[in-house]
Amino acid sequence: MAEQVVSRRQSANAIRALSMDAVQKAKSGHPGAPMGMADIAQVLWCDFLKHNPGDPNWFNRDRFVLSNGHGSMLMYSLLHLTGYDLSIDDLQQFRQFDSKTPGHPEFGYTPGVETTTGPLGQGLANAVGMAIAEKTLGAQFNRENHEIIDHYTYVFAGDGCLMEGISHEVCSLAGTLNLGKLVMFYDDNGISIDGEVDEWFADDTAKRFEAYGWQVLSVDGHDSAAISDAIEQAQSETSRPTLISCKTIIGFGSPNKQGTSATHGAPLGDEEIAATRAALEWSHAPFVIPEDIKQLWDATEKGFTAESAWKEKLVIYEEEYPELAMELVRRLKGQLPSYFSAKADEYIAECQGSDDNIPSRKASQNCIEAYASLLPELIGGSADLTGSNLTNWSGSSAISQKADGNYIYYGVREFGMSAIATGMALHGGFIPYTATFLIFMEYARNAVRMSALMKQQSIFVYTHDSIGQGEDGPTHQPVEQLASLRSTPNMSVWRPCDNVESAVAWKSAVERQVGPTSLVFSRQNLPHQARSDEQLQAIARGAYILKDCEGEPAVIVLATGSEVAISLAAVETLQAEGINARLVSMPSVDVFEAQDADYQEQVLPMSVRRRVAVEAAGVDYWRKFVGLNGKVIGMHTFGESAPGPVLMEHFGFSAENIVATVKSFDA
């Protein structure tokens, strides 16, 4: 028994040594959390975690999320030690340009990293999404004696993660949804950057999580046997997520700095590292791991065996349920049904043949109705605004009531909802869409950003898109949000003008797998626009000529969303007065900007300098399209509280004002 304790501690010390050495070499980083959580990580990764270093993307692997991502050297040490494609040289390049070991773990850069973490609490939120995905996908595909989807989601989180409000949102929902395969290890070290947290974080965390409906366990985070027992107890609880509160010492092993904020976010220093080596009885040089400890950690053979056993189960499953197996494989590969594109085009043509004058949020719901029946992987939800966002459809089934459902009632949790959806996308097998009012994107802003940063296919549905919603007033009327979304790298944004553009936007979002899409819809009715077949095809290019003139245009009016109809009326008036005016509908700026130069020139010829952009949002974004000589009819202030039509008229969104603005070029 004594030998086992020594080997475990020395095995954990490998993490401590690698972490303090890498941070010291980089001259920046966070050694404290990796050193404090090393014993927990050693037990979990060596004895419980189901994974295969030879195939980091094996689908039925357990998911491990380091929510307190500043402790990234813990993650990198674990990946290196267990056999992932992460070398000692990679660890020595910690925090350097173009390395596989960036300052915070980044999805797509390092094999074995499940999600990008750093903004505290969001890794935990992603993990909740992964656990929802595992439970729901398993309910959809598992059959008696065929547990094909069956894995745990483990999270490491610190005080900072639990102080962030998003932790309340997602952990409350996790308890409500009975996510029994979600296990969180709380690094209860009592220290953050500013010092001892009891001065500003005096919550009774155990009671808090018990109130959420979690199983709560408490252990000494440096007692391997106690940690092991707690994990076994967590796994035996199938109806509740588990919090394992681990009392740890930050910077464990550092004689003069452990237990203090000095180890949190700075290198220990050469002298203290030497003292720590002596205290830990670790006599090896920096970045040197002895062979016997390497062998204790190496998980390649065990991982290969685990994945091979799963593949054998999958073969038997395929024999007994061939159609289910084909569908599962399709979804795990992220492939759309072969018939989707053609069916979606048929629906778009149907919309063009109609004359529906409806809010684009209703047009969006019609799209969901049409597309969701073709896409069982589509999983939706709203932040307590289902009846306003119109995001449910006739086939919606609440996950809270049915494990194999396809709709989540998130409650008033915009931030948590958006991060959970990213977790579901990262897990695989689903295309998540979520919804709230456009203005409340602000609550979720950083989760939306993280989705874009990781290039995840998450569809964000935003309704009530402008001052046109009226009486709720400026607190509910978005002004700057469209520019914010459009300025986010990897984000695609659509603001359609009618039912047809809405259908094209939804199709684009479903087919786009290189990042999230924001679909922005109106509350008020929008008139259906007549189009030629050529114009119909051009919508998918992001912008197109909706109303043209004879010969070279003297002025071009650009508009989106609800402002297209009034712009059309203005252009028709201008043409009747002999002014060569062109109307360009631009539902997606980023899609248009991705088109070839010839098409862009065809729609917006450089020779036409007189341009007017019309959108009930902030004006500055449109300067790049209208130029210094152009004009923008938009919002320079916040809105007001009044009926929508009154506000639109007051702020200049009328055909008369557009006509006057065009004529002012000659004034």
Coordinates of C-alpha atoms in Angstrom, one line a residue, residues 162 202 215:
L162 CA -18.3 29.2 -9.6
A202 CA -18.4 33.1 1.3
Q215 CA -25.2 15.0 -5.5

